[in-house]
XYZ file of C-alpha atoms in Angstrom:
787
model
C 8.093 -13.521 -4.016
C 5.123 -12.452 -6.111
C 5.583 -9.346 -8.257
C 2.320 -7.394 -8.047
C 1.743 -4.575 -10.536
C -0.823 -1.762 -10.810
C -3.282 -1.513 -13.694
C -5.200 1.733 -13.993
C -6.170 0.981 -17.601
C -6.230 -1.967 -19.988
C -3.023 -0.772 -21.667
C -1.330 -0.638 -18.263
C -2.608 -4.140 -17.523
C -1.103 -5.459 -20.768
C 2.160 -3.666 -20.008
C 2.273 -5.272 -16.560
C 1.489 -8.783 -17.755
C 3.692 -8.804 -20.850
C 6.683 -7.474 -18.904
C 6.585 -10.091 -16.181
C 4.055 -9.373 -13.405
C 2.861 -12.409 -11.435
C -0.313 -10.590 -10.434
C -2.039 -7.275 -11.066
C -4.362 -5.162 -8.983
C -7.023 -2.997 -10.563
C -10.112 -1.053 -9.630
C -13.586 -1.032 -11.061
C -15.646 2.060 -11.641
C -17.194 1.510 -8.193
C -15.742 1.625 -4.678
C -12.081 2.038 -5.672
C -9.492 4.097 -3.763
C -8.182 5.534 -7.055
C -11.430 6.971 -8.357
C -9.518 9.312 -10.689
C -7.838 6.466 -12.587
C -9.374 5.246 -15.851
C -10.410 2.027 -14.053
C -12.435 -0.843 -15.521
C -16.146 -1.197 -16.137
C -17.767 -4.581 -15.565
C -17.115 -5.908 -19.084
C -13.524 -4.692 -18.993
C -12.957 -6.445 -15.666
C -14.188 -9.708 -17.150
C -11.950 -9.250 -20.191
C -9.005 -8.404 -17.934
C -9.607 -11.531 -15.857
C -9.614 -13.740 -18.956
C -6.527 -12.063 -20.412
C -4.582 -12.554 -17.182
C -5.766 -16.036 -16.289
C -4.907 -17.459 -19.700
C -1.368 -16.181 -19.097
C -1.150 -17.470 -15.530
C -1.429 -14.053 -13.873
C -3.641 -13.414 -10.832
C -6.007 -10.447 -10.558
C -6.853 -8.653 -7.316
C -9.678 -6.120 -7.468
C -9.628 -3.107 -5.155
C -12.852 -2.405 -3.270
C -10.961 -0.378 -0.715
C -13.062 2.638 0.202
C -15.211 3.367 3.224
C -18.850 2.585 2.545
C -21.977 4.320 3.768
C -24.979 2.365 4.961
C -26.773 2.892 1.623
C -23.747 1.588 -0.349
C -22.980 -1.593 1.541
C -25.580 -3.843 -0.109
C -24.526 -2.781 -3.610
C -20.889 -3.357 -2.715
C -21.638 -6.899 -1.515
C -23.531 -7.679 -4.731
C -20.492 -6.371 -6.602
C -18.210 -8.715 -4.638
C -20.416 -11.652 -5.616
C -20.073 -10.626 -9.262
C -16.308 -10.332 -8.905
C -16.060 -13.821 -7.425
C -18.272 -15.333 -10.114
C -16.287 -13.568 -12.832
C -13.093 -15.104 -11.483
C -11.333 -12.482 -9.354
C -8.529 -14.111 -7.379
C -9.030 -11.773 -4.418
C -10.457 -8.405 -3.429
C -8.610 -5.741 -1.451
C -10.790 -4.108 1.213
C -10.557 -1.364 3.811
C -14.023 -1.063 5.323
C -14.565 -3.148 8.474
C -18.246 -3.584 7.705
C -17.647 -4.786 4.169
C -14.962 -7.200 5.377
C -17.300 -8.624 8.036
C -20.156 -9.169 5.614
C -17.960 -10.510 2.803
C -16.413 -13.080 5.149
C -19.871 -14.194 6.290
C -21.810 -13.975 3.058
C -19.178 -14.852 0.418
C -16.882 -17.222 2.334
C -15.051 -18.511 -0.761
C -13.941 -15.022 -1.798
C -10.314 -14.350 -0.865
C -9.896 -11.107 1.098
C -6.780 -8.945 1.340
C -6.494 -6.179 3.950
C -5.652 -2.862 2.301
C -2.817 -0.691 3.575
C -5.696 1.691 4.397
C -6.369 -0.568 7.403
C -3.097 0.715 8.953
C -1.797 -2.703 10.042
C 1.513 -1.890 11.724
C 2.077 -4.305 14.604
C 1.814 -8.111 14.969
C -1.352 -7.970 17.048
C -3.267 -5.933 14.466
C -3.082 -9.003 12.241
C -4.800 -11.221 14.801
C -8.057 -9.344 14.263
C -7.578 -9.186 10.496
C -7.246 -12.970 10.507
C -10.541 -13.216 12.419
C -12.090 -10.952 9.779
C -11.259 -13.591 7.184
C -8.223 -11.973 5.592
C -5.721 -14.204 3.821
C -3.226 -11.415 3.141
C -2.402 -8.025 4.618
C -0.755 -5.038 2.957
C 1.407 -3.648 5.749
C 1.821 0.025 6.575
C 4.649 1.630 4.601
C 6.231 2.993 7.780
C 7.696 -0.357 8.867
C 11.339 -1.391 8.773
C 12.580 -4.715 7.404
C 13.123 -5.812 11.003
C 9.542 -4.935 11.995
C 8.153 -6.715 8.925
C 10.131 -9.830 9.852
C 8.797 -9.770 13.422
C 5.225 -9.464 12.156
C 5.717 -12.300 9.654
C 6.950 -14.628 12.400
C 3.725 -14.165 14.376
C 1.061 -14.538 11.689
C -0.156 -17.167 9.218
C -1.319 -14.385 6.895
C 0.504 -13.607 3.667
C 2.563 -10.417 3.845
C 2.468 -7.824 1.081
C 4.608 -4.695 1.088
C 5.069 -1.747 -1.241
C 8.465 -1.734 -2.953
C 8.228 1.012 -5.562
C 6.289 4.198 -6.274
C 4.650 7.125 -4.537
C 4.522 7.384 -0.744
C 1.948 9.008 1.509
C 3.377 11.299 4.175
C 0.631 10.099 6.536
C -0.103 6.602 7.720
C -2.534 5.348 5.084
C -6.114 5.261 6.312
C -5.380 7.897 8.964
C -5.384 11.055 6.839
C -8.289 13.504 6.737
C -6.343 16.432 5.313
C -7.797 16.272 1.801
C -11.367 15.894 3.000
C -11.121 18.601 5.656
C -9.613 21.095 3.214
C -11.770 20.448 0.182
C -14.259 17.667 0.890
C -12.364 15.081 -1.197
C -11.820 12.065 0.993
C -8.759 9.866 0.598
C -10.753 7.162 2.374
C -13.295 7.396 -0.449
C -10.776 7.332 -3.293
C -10.601 11.060 -4.031
C -7.481 12.354 -2.268
C -6.507 15.788 -3.626
C -2.925 15.309 -2.348
C -2.557 18.454 -0.221
C 0.765 17.021 0.970
C 2.139 17.744 -2.518
C 1.507 21.489 -2.070
C 4.075 24.039 -0.812
C 4.096 25.085 2.851
C 6.158 27.421 4.966
C 6.906 26.961 8.659
C 7.286 30.029 10.839
C 10.819 30.328 12.200
C 12.161 27.465 10.090
C 13.902 27.381 6.719
C 14.345 24.396 4.448
C 17.260 24.509 2.045
C 15.655 22.337 -0.608
C 12.409 24.237 -1.103
C 8.835 24.617 0.096
C 7.446 21.134 -0.507
C 8.153 19.995 3.031
C 5.413 17.326 3.179
C 6.112 15.745 -0.214
C 8.087 12.474 0.013
C 10.301 11.098 -2.683
C 9.235 7.859 -4.325
C 10.019 4.486 -2.805
C 12.500 2.182 -4.547
C 13.651 -1.082 -2.965
C 15.083 -2.832 -6.002
C 18.475 -3.095 -4.265
C 16.895 -4.720 -1.188
C 15.128 -7.760 -2.611
C 17.245 -10.179 -0.495
C 16.254 -8.289 2.669
C 12.586 -8.484 1.693
C 12.853 -12.197 1.062
C 14.650 -12.732 4.350
C 11.872 -10.814 6.142
C 9.364 -13.341 4.822
C 7.526 -11.068 2.385
C 5.179 -12.911 0.023
C 4.241 -10.151 -2.405
C 6.108 -7.100 -3.719
C 3.682 -4.331 -4.621
C 4.360 -1.588 -7.139
C 2.325 1.594 -6.643
C 0.900 3.312 -9.708
C -2.726 2.898 -10.764
C -2.631 6.555 -11.843
C 0.541 6.039 -13.876
C 0.947 5.594 -17.644
C 1.410 2.114 -19.199
C 5.036 2.960 -20.049
C 5.755 3.512 -16.365
C 4.152 0.214 -15.398
C 6.004 -1.693 -18.101
C 9.431 -0.258 -17.279
C 9.132 -0.789 -13.528
C 7.761 -4.319 -13.871
C 10.406 -5.301 -16.429
C 13.214 -3.971 -14.231
C 11.994 -5.692 -11.051
C 11.310 -8.908 -12.974
C 14.919 -9.002 -14.160
C 16.188 -8.295 -10.643
C 14.026 -11.047 -9.139
C 15.204 -13.502 -11.770
C 18.842 -12.657 -11.099
C 19.317 -11.214 -14.561
C 21.097 -7.956 -15.500
C 18.962 -4.849 -15.278
C 19.452 -1.144 -15.808
C 18.430 0.721 -12.667
C 18.610 4.022 -14.548
C 15.521 2.892 -16.501
C 13.555 3.589 -13.326
C 14.709 7.209 -13.464
C 13.526 7.546 -17.067
C 9.869 7.105 -16.046
C 7.950 9.220 -13.538
C 9.722 9.650 -10.216
C 10.265 12.344 -7.611
C 13.696 11.030 -6.742
C 14.066 7.815 -4.753
C 14.187 6.845 -1.101
C 14.173 3.653 0.945
C 11.692 5.386 3.305
C 11.555 3.701 6.731
C 12.766 0.238 5.720
C 16.221 0.774 7.244
C 14.846 2.566 10.319
C 14.622 6.342 10.357
C 14.879 7.628 6.777
C 17.734 9.725 5.468
C 17.311 13.499 5.272
C 16.571 13.168 1.563
C 13.247 11.446 2.300
C 11.409 14.648 1.288
C 11.640 16.126 -2.221
C 11.519 19.771 -1.014
C 11.528 20.789 -4.681
C 8.423 20.514 -6.869
C 6.846 17.032 -6.718
C 6.892 16.688 -10.505
C 8.822 14.062 -12.469
C 12.530 14.514 -11.687
C 13.987 12.350 -14.428
C 17.684 11.469 -14.668
C 20.564 13.954 -14.528
C 22.317 13.857 -17.919
C 24.335 17.071 -18.049
C 24.871 20.743 -17.229
C 24.439 23.999 -19.109
C 27.978 24.965 -20.053
C 27.177 28.426 -21.370
C 24.322 30.651 -22.527
C 24.879 32.865 -25.571
C 21.877 35.015 -26.335
C 18.952 32.629 -26.644
C 21.146 29.549 -27.152
C 22.032 27.247 -24.241
C 25.036 24.970 -24.790
C 24.777 21.713 -22.855
C 27.593 19.369 -21.872
C 26.277 15.832 -21.544
C 27.453 13.376 -18.890
C 25.047 10.588 -19.881
C 23.842 9.346 -23.287
C 20.984 11.250 -24.945
C 19.318 10.149 -28.198
C 17.082 11.865 -30.719
C 13.527 11.895 -29.384
C 14.476 11.925 -25.698
C 12.636 14.442 -23.525
C 14.889 16.893 -21.654
C 14.392 19.608 -19.050
C 16.659 22.435 -17.923
C 16.342 23.898 -14.439
C 15.364 27.583 -14.356
C 15.381 30.363 -11.784
C 11.575 30.527 -11.574
C 11.219 26.830 -10.690
C 9.414 26.063 -13.952
C 11.796 23.905 -15.978
C 12.352 24.496 -19.657
C 11.416 21.332 -21.522
C 12.255 20.230 -25.054
C 12.719 17.122 -27.206
C 16.223 16.333 -28.458
C 16.342 16.754 -32.252
C 19.058 15.576 -34.615
C 20.187 19.092 -35.519
C 20.836 19.966 -31.845
C 23.744 17.556 -31.415
C 27.415 18.544 -31.691
C 30.584 16.656 -30.872
C 30.732 18.318 -27.453
C 27.062 17.914 -26.503
C 23.991 19.706 -27.766
C 22.511 23.175 -28.006
C 18.945 24.461 -27.802
C 17.129 27.770 -28.184
C 15.658 28.705 -24.805
C 13.427 31.430 -26.298
C 13.926 34.143 -23.718
C 13.857 31.891 -20.632
C 16.387 32.776 -17.936
C 18.851 29.889 -17.851
C 21.899 29.959 -15.615
C 25.299 28.490 -16.449
C 25.735 25.137 -14.651
C 21.973 24.618 -14.529
C 21.186 20.901 -14.352
C 19.740 19.104 -17.356
C 17.494 16.070 -16.839
C 16.232 13.386 -19.188
C 12.518 13.027 -18.466
C 11.661 10.518 -21.179
C 13.667 7.936 -23.084
C 12.449 7.473 -26.659
C 14.060 4.044 -27.147
C 12.821 2.696 -23.806
C 9.327 4.067 -24.406
C 9.161 2.430 -27.830
C 10.256 -0.920 -26.388
C 7.566 -0.866 -23.721
C 4.853 0.411 -26.045
C 5.496 -2.548 -28.324
C 4.754 -4.928 -25.442
C 1.216 -3.629 -25.018
C 0.415 -2.341 -28.541
C 1.829 -5.192 -30.616
C -0.317 -8.289 -31.338
C 2.759 -10.370 -30.536
C 2.676 -12.200 -27.213
C 5.667 -11.490 -24.971
C 4.352 -13.300 -21.896
C 4.066 -17.030 -22.626
C 3.120 -20.190 -20.757
C 5.538 -23.036 -21.320
C 4.153 -26.294 -22.718
C 4.951 -29.612 -24.364
C 3.268 -30.650 -27.600
C 2.685 -34.234 -28.723
C 1.875 -34.914 -32.385
C 0.670 -38.200 -33.914
C 0.010 -38.771 -37.618
C -0.786 -42.336 -38.716
C -2.155 -43.780 -41.926
C -5.920 -43.605 -42.308
C -6.162 -41.507 -39.138
C -6.626 -37.778 -38.626
C -3.892 -35.597 -37.142
C -3.834 -35.802 -33.336
C -2.417 -33.054 -31.109
C -2.030 -33.019 -27.347
C -0.742 -30.032 -25.345
C 0.316 -30.107 -21.673
C 1.319 -26.765 -20.143
C 3.516 -25.970 -17.133
C 0.494 -25.880 -14.830
C -0.676 -29.323 -15.901
C -3.521 -28.102 -18.101
C -3.950 -30.685 -20.861
C -6.005 -30.474 -24.070
C -6.262 -32.626 -27.179
C -7.645 -32.056 -30.639
C -8.186 -34.281 -33.655
C -8.208 -33.184 -37.258
C -11.100 -33.652 -39.668
C -9.208 -35.320 -42.512
C -7.596 -38.728 -42.447
C -4.020 -39.088 -43.648
C -3.575 -40.768 -47.044
C -0.493 -41.992 -48.937
C 1.334 -39.105 -50.563
C 1.603 -38.990 -54.340
C 4.944 -37.237 -54.029
C 7.005 -36.352 -50.974
C 4.909 -36.790 -47.835
C 4.706 -34.758 -44.648
C 7.981 -34.334 -42.768
C 8.687 -33.628 -39.127
C 10.294 -30.316 -40.054
C 7.216 -29.199 -42.000
C 4.833 -30.197 -39.197
C 7.033 -28.485 -36.627
C 7.232 -25.296 -38.694
C 3.437 -25.093 -39.081
C 2.577 -25.969 -35.499
C 5.120 -23.606 -33.958
C 3.571 -20.514 -35.528
C 2.537 -19.228 -32.117
C 4.007 -15.721 -32.160
C 0.708 -14.034 -31.274
C -0.398 -16.771 -28.873
C 0.679 -16.849 -25.203
C 2.216 -20.328 -25.507
C 5.858 -21.286 -25.723
C 6.279 -24.907 -26.826
C 9.612 -25.799 -25.280
C 9.455 -29.417 -26.465
C 7.612 -31.061 -29.360
C 7.430 -34.800 -29.903
C 6.275 -36.054 -33.277
C 5.193 -39.604 -34.019
C 4.965 -39.657 -37.831
C 4.553 -42.485 -40.267
C 6.503 -41.635 -43.440
C 4.923 -41.041 -46.805
C 1.618 -39.603 -45.584
C -0.266 -36.544 -46.764
C -2.792 -34.206 -45.176
C -3.591 -30.657 -46.309
C -1.474 -27.890 -44.781
C -4.755 -26.129 -43.948
C -5.606 -29.120 -41.780
C -2.428 -28.612 -39.723
C -3.013 -24.862 -39.371
C -6.645 -25.381 -38.416
C -5.742 -27.979 -35.803
C -3.181 -25.575 -34.313
C -5.771 -22.787 -34.053
C -8.341 -25.134 -32.513
C -5.745 -26.407 -30.032
C -4.889 -22.874 -28.871
C -8.571 -21.976 -28.556
C -9.334 -25.127 -26.595
C -6.284 -24.580 -24.367
C -7.398 -21.013 -23.592
C -10.812 -22.336 -22.590
C -9.260 -24.987 -20.386
C -7.136 -22.336 -18.635
C -10.334 -20.449 -17.810
C -12.446 -23.467 -16.885
C -11.730 -23.353 -13.102
C -13.117 -19.822 -13.029
C -16.084 -20.541 -15.305
C -17.565 -23.030 -12.839
C -17.889 -20.399 -10.127
C -21.477 -19.577 -9.325
C -22.506 -18.464 -5.869
C -25.182 -16.331 -4.285
C -24.840 -14.311 -1.096
C -25.520 -16.047 2.188
C -27.162 -12.988 3.653
C -26.586 -12.276 7.337
C -29.499 -11.494 9.630
C -30.284 -7.800 9.726
C -28.799 -5.856 12.606
C -31.527 -5.455 15.205
C -32.905 -1.958 15.559
C -32.389 0.026 18.700
C -34.811 0.294 21.567
C -36.461 3.690 21.971
C -35.566 3.876 25.665
C -31.873 3.990 24.901
C -32.307 6.939 22.544
C -34.270 8.946 25.090
C -31.332 9.094 27.520
C -29.594 12.451 27.912
C -26.435 12.818 25.857
C -23.277 12.535 27.964
C -20.223 14.750 27.650
C -16.842 13.045 27.112
C -13.561 14.982 27.198
C -10.028 13.987 26.201
C -7.342 15.437 28.477
C -3.592 15.057 28.851
C -2.858 16.102 32.439
C -4.366 16.273 35.904
C -5.094 20.014 35.816
C -7.077 19.642 32.592
C -8.953 16.666 34.047
C -9.814 18.637 37.157
C -11.138 21.533 35.067
C -13.248 19.167 32.929
C -14.774 17.493 35.974
C -15.557 20.791 37.683
C -17.278 22.005 34.497
C -19.532 18.935 34.230
C -17.798 16.218 32.167
C -19.479 12.795 32.315
C -16.502 10.794 31.021
C -12.756 11.441 30.834
C -10.325 9.990 28.302
C -6.849 10.493 29.781
C -3.953 10.321 27.280
C -1.158 11.573 29.510
C 1.945 13.458 28.409
C 2.006 12.042 24.866
C 3.372 15.273 23.389
C 6.249 15.535 25.870
C 9.461 13.526 26.110
C 9.482 13.738 29.900
C 8.607 12.131 32.253
C 9.521 8.575 31.256
C 6.069 7.268 32.257
C 3.750 9.480 30.206
C 0.747 8.147 32.151
C 2.201 9.072 35.542
C -0.853 11.196 36.454
C -3.403 8.542 35.477
C -3.979 7.089 38.953
C -4.272 10.550 40.495
C -6.814 11.506 37.843
C -8.703 8.237 38.410
C -8.927 8.967 42.139
C -10.433 12.374 41.372
C -12.896 10.695 39.035
C -13.886 8.310 41.809
C -14.657 11.258 44.057
C -16.787 12.885 41.354
C -18.328 9.515 40.317
C -17.069 10.032 36.755
C -15.279 7.181 34.924
C -11.710 7.811 33.777
C -10.555 5.843 30.735
C -6.990 5.619 29.529
C -6.670 6.941 25.960
C -4.176 5.101 23.707
C -3.221 6.648 20.385
C -3.844 5.133 16.948
C -0.217 4.166 16.169
C 1.373 1.730 18.615
C 4.413 -0.175 17.449
C 5.544 -3.327 19.210
C 8.084 -1.391 21.303
C 5.463 1.206 22.276
C 3.089 -1.514 23.402
C 5.765 -3.109 25.558
C 6.356 0.231 27.304
C 2.619 0.698 27.638
C 2.130 -2.678 29.285
C 4.651 -1.807 31.962
C 3.013 1.555 32.583
C -0.593 0.355 32.773
C 0.185 -2.264 35.402
C 1.057 0.603 37.783
C -2.173 2.550 37.415
C -5.888 2.411 38.039
C -8.366 3.205 35.278
C -12.012 2.425 34.513
C -11.798 1.591 30.816
C -9.789 2.175 27.650
C -10.183 4.217 24.455
C -8.322 2.348 21.719
C -6.823 3.520 18.442
C -6.168 0.108 16.855
C -6.866 -3.602 17.249
C -3.281 -4.479 18.064
C -3.334 -2.513 21.317
C -6.437 -4.377 22.406
C -5.110 -7.828 21.535
C -1.765 -7.175 23.210
C -3.240 -5.713 26.396
C -6.322 -7.926 26.664
C -5.215 -9.463 29.965
C -4.567 -6.050 31.535
C -7.828 -4.571 30.232
C -9.732 -7.513 31.666
C -13.463 -6.835 32.061
C -13.108 -3.067 31.803
C -15.198 -1.412 29.076
C -13.518 -0.766 25.721
C -14.240 2.227 23.474
C -12.878 2.722 19.951
C -11.583 5.966 18.476
C -12.213 7.702 15.124
C -9.179 5.875 13.693
C -11.336 2.772 13.157
C -13.131 4.666 10.358
C -16.594 3.432 11.322
C -18.967 4.252 8.469
C -21.821 1.722 8.542
C -23.888 -0.595 10.787
C -21.860 -3.699 9.889
C -18.642 -2.065 11.085
C -20.407 -1.199 14.331
C -21.738 -4.753 14.582
C -18.252 -6.197 14.165
C -16.818 -4.024 16.939
C -19.762 -4.778 19.216
C -19.299 -8.514 18.639
C -15.708 -8.071 19.726
C -16.924 -6.527 22.993
C -16.680 -2.780 22.303
C -19.170 -0.838 24.413
C -18.603 2.637 22.945
C -17.906 3.244 19.260
C -16.728 6.619 17.961
C -17.982 7.136 14.403
C -15.966 8.568 11.522
C -15.388 12.305 11.286
C -16.343 12.046 7.598
C -20.007 11.225 8.212
C -22.786 13.812 8.077
C -24.887 14.359 11.173
C -27.999 12.934 9.494
C -26.017 9.787 8.571
C -24.889 9.437 12.184
C -28.497 9.844 13.281
C -29.540 7.073 10.888
C -26.813 4.811 12.266
C -27.725 5.497 15.884
C -31.380 4.712 15.214
C -30.668 1.496 13.317
C -28.457 -0.387 15.776
C -28.646 -1.179 19.507
C -25.137 0.000 20.382
C -23.755 3.103 22.051
C -22.068 5.568 19.708
C -19.901 8.630 20.229
C -18.995 11.561 18.007
C -16.334 14.278 18.241
C -17.990 17.727 18.334
C -15.388 20.269 19.436
C -11.687 21.027 19.422
C -8.615 20.540 17.250
C -9.122 17.886 14.568
C -6.120 15.773 13.687
C -5.686 15.847 9.899
C -2.921 13.276 9.777
C -0.316 11.401 11.747
C 3.095 10.884 10.149
C 6.206 8.996 11.101
C 8.168 11.766 9.388
C 9.406 14.724 11.434
C 9.870 17.922 9.426
C 12.557 19.008 11.899
C 14.848 16.146 10.878
C 16.603 18.287 8.278
C 17.447 20.746 11.054
C 19.180 18.030 13.085
C 17.325 16.462 16.000
C 18.041 18.201 19.286
C 14.506 17.829 20.627
C 13.522 21.111 18.988
C 9.972 19.784 18.863
C 9.767 20.158 22.642
C 10.783 23.832 22.437
C 9.106 24.985 19.217
C 5.790 23.128 19.189
C 3.314 23.758 17.884
C 4.933 24.510 14.549
C 2.654 26.368 12.175
C 2.549 25.133 8.580
C 1.110 27.773 6.274
C -0.145 27.052 2.778
C -0.249 29.475 -0.162
C -3.796 30.557 0.709
C -2.740 31.642 4.183
C -4.325 28.752 6.099
C -2.248 27.625 9.073
C -2.027 23.983 10.157
C -0.509 23.411 13.625
C 1.927 20.505 13.943
C 2.803 18.756 17.188
C 5.332 15.989 17.818
C 4.710 13.126 20.206
C 7.161 11.337 22.442
C 7.625 8.659 19.748
C 8.843 11.259 17.199
C 5.618 11.126 15.197
C 4.172 14.289 13.712
C 0.509 15.192 14.213
C -0.858 17.840 11.850
C -4.124 19.512 12.804
C -6.760 21.190 10.668
C -6.471 24.941 10.180
C -9.794 25.448 11.957
C -11.064 23.847 15.115
C -14.320 21.910 15.123
C -17.390 23.240 16.898
C -21.020 22.109 17.006
C -21.866 24.280 19.985
C -24.649 26.012 18.055
C -26.362 22.686 17.456
C -27.206 21.508 20.956
C -30.696 20.380 19.973
C -29.421 18.316 17.002
C -26.777 16.690 19.207
C -29.447 15.721 21.732
C -31.672 14.159 19.082
C -29.112 12.397 16.885
C -29.040 9.303 19.098
C -25.395 9.105 20.151
C -24.619 8.450 23.790
C -21.514 10.611 24.019
C -20.414 13.829 22.395
C -16.705 14.412 22.739
C -14.546 17.480 23.263
C -10.950 17.116 22.044
C -8.828 18.724 24.743
C -5.606 16.811 24.967
C -3.604 19.638 23.343
C -5.375 22.290 25.455
C -4.830 23.930 28.835
C -7.163 23.604 31.814
C -8.714 27.056 31.350
C -9.783 26.321 27.760
C -11.182 22.929 28.724
C -13.178 24.324 31.620
C -14.804 27.043 29.542
C -15.648 24.750 26.613
C -17.080 21.967 28.785
C -19.247 24.487 30.662
C -20.496 25.882 27.362
C -21.500 22.445 26.079
C -23.112 21.535 29.375
C -25.278 24.650 29.078
C -26.050 23.927 25.407
C -27.162 20.391 26.223
C -29.382 21.741 28.968
C -30.973 24.212 26.561
C -29.491 27.261 28.255
C -28.125 30.292 26.363
C -24.390 30.072 25.663
C -22.123 33.098 25.443
C -19.156 31.129 24.037
C -18.383 32.531 20.537
C -18.022 29.911 17.751
C -19.063 31.690 14.558
C -15.639 33.138 13.691
C -13.229 32.025 10.990
C -11.290 29.878 13.454
C -14.095 27.298 13.658
C -15.554 24.741 11.281
C -18.482 22.322 11.446
C -16.369 19.723 9.696
C -18.314 17.294 7.536
C -21.367 17.121 9.775
C -23.469 19.176 7.374
C -21.561 19.112 4.060
C -20.334 15.490 3.941
C -17.519 14.198 1.729
C -17.276 13.066 -1.855
């Protein structure tokens, strides 16, 4: 299995390579999902590619953000540059970019980012059609689910094995952008999940950080990963220091090679405590940190007593001079210090706490290891090469001929050099094999390890020592060039696709239609009576009973037939293989006019049941540009819901530049994230979610985020304010979308009826008495946009 390491800086890249990574992933200064990392400018990327390729390490460049229409061309030019510079692959999220890259740069290897939320076998069918060679699976999958996916796809499988976890399914979180305009889909997540929250009526024994997961660590489960068919093991951490990267890579490298390793080294670098997450099924209760999401370190002792301002510490693990230590305090802000020689006693150590309130038996953690840090720093600061390519060296020295060297490395790269000076008879003792070997093996700073040297030497000959040293240097230089030669010959230009045809004016002059999502028959009836033009029926998703959550679908469809309004079945964005099997059985019992999909897998799995019915796609597809729309339309989608992170003027531009029908969400609760984690798990599952929902999560600023739990035990967190564009009826009419959508599946019939009537009046230019200018409403990103 490939060991894939993060590189947020050149030092981190060196640390990864020199400590044993098979491949690294890094981001440029453009279009990277870790925009806050140091990242690499164009020259640095080229230097990084050369550094890695000489040492036999692959480089994958992240271009994994959503791209606006005005950014797509520049991103494609960037991909051409990356290919020509020698990138082994690029990691992408945006559907439009993937479509165009596959068409215009067919030789460029594409990897599907975890931001594409691939979580069932049938998702990968579409990713294969998009030209992907590898997919980074969602982090919510178990070993068993990964194995099932691997059996059904020719694509390479990459999974995260170590580092930070998102509480939400990656690619399906809007929380950061809705709160502060910083989009995780655009590389600027502000990590609101790492903030403290309270939940009315609930208490959490560990603390207030109820959405902050521990860090993933699967070093003890490498056999299970191999058995599941995983091709690449990914370490998270492009925002982490080089020391972190070096320690984690070195530890996993040893484990993969079957060599001894010290798992406690992983605790000495940044971690929030460790978890196996969902790999074994439902995670343990310790999945969440609950305490502050800072570096936890390793427990090394307890405070034995406090005398005045002196805390006496009894150590249970070794501590050395220079190690960083922290003592827990009552106020939650740990007291940190560096262990000095004068602090140590036979029983432990003591430290002045300078007035801080420290309790007896307070835990003491080692947060940095001076010896370990020094070891790793040497690997990326020292000129000495730690990562080496194995090779054989052949040496020939004959009378009246120059020195001849030939090097063949483990990958079959072969180079030869010939000296400038011919060998002559020696006046005294001639060249010996030992002397030649000693001079030629001076490769400490070069990434070559000559495991075997063969010397064909006629005795009694002389050449200058400088000749031997010069030949060695020339050989290394020539070998480095030969290692890079396959990448140097790359030179392609884009095979530009035909422009997407512009829309016909007649289509844009049609009246905007009103779509409504509903969850039960009463809500559907209210929507139809109030003037809905299209219903998306999701059924009892947020209830455990009845067993068939779509049991009212046929009844609702019959009512739609009477009103001459189409009724589509609405399928959520996360559908595991087991969910899809249940869904197949349910849909065969019911009538419906079309389907609103949340992912590709649902479509591919149910294609025979859907038949010729129209297919619409939900906001979860993160549609940001015309090429993404074009891809979905080519697949047969007849209604495409655009991203909630686009401005209204950008949506207008899209609608006027393509001949396809678009939809936008304009009113109702906006889902900030969907998570496989249930915050009620610590309380013990007794279906409390069915009695308590919605649970209100309140942040330190007093904003309240409702949380609901679906029948599959997934948590849906909604924005603190509901969306409303009711005041902008004229703009909605002119923007060019076919449908505007009211989100009503968490609402009662009365609410739905009043809101639909209000929008019907707004679209007809009539005065509306419905109040939407209070603090409980937001206009989302439609006028402010996202970073």
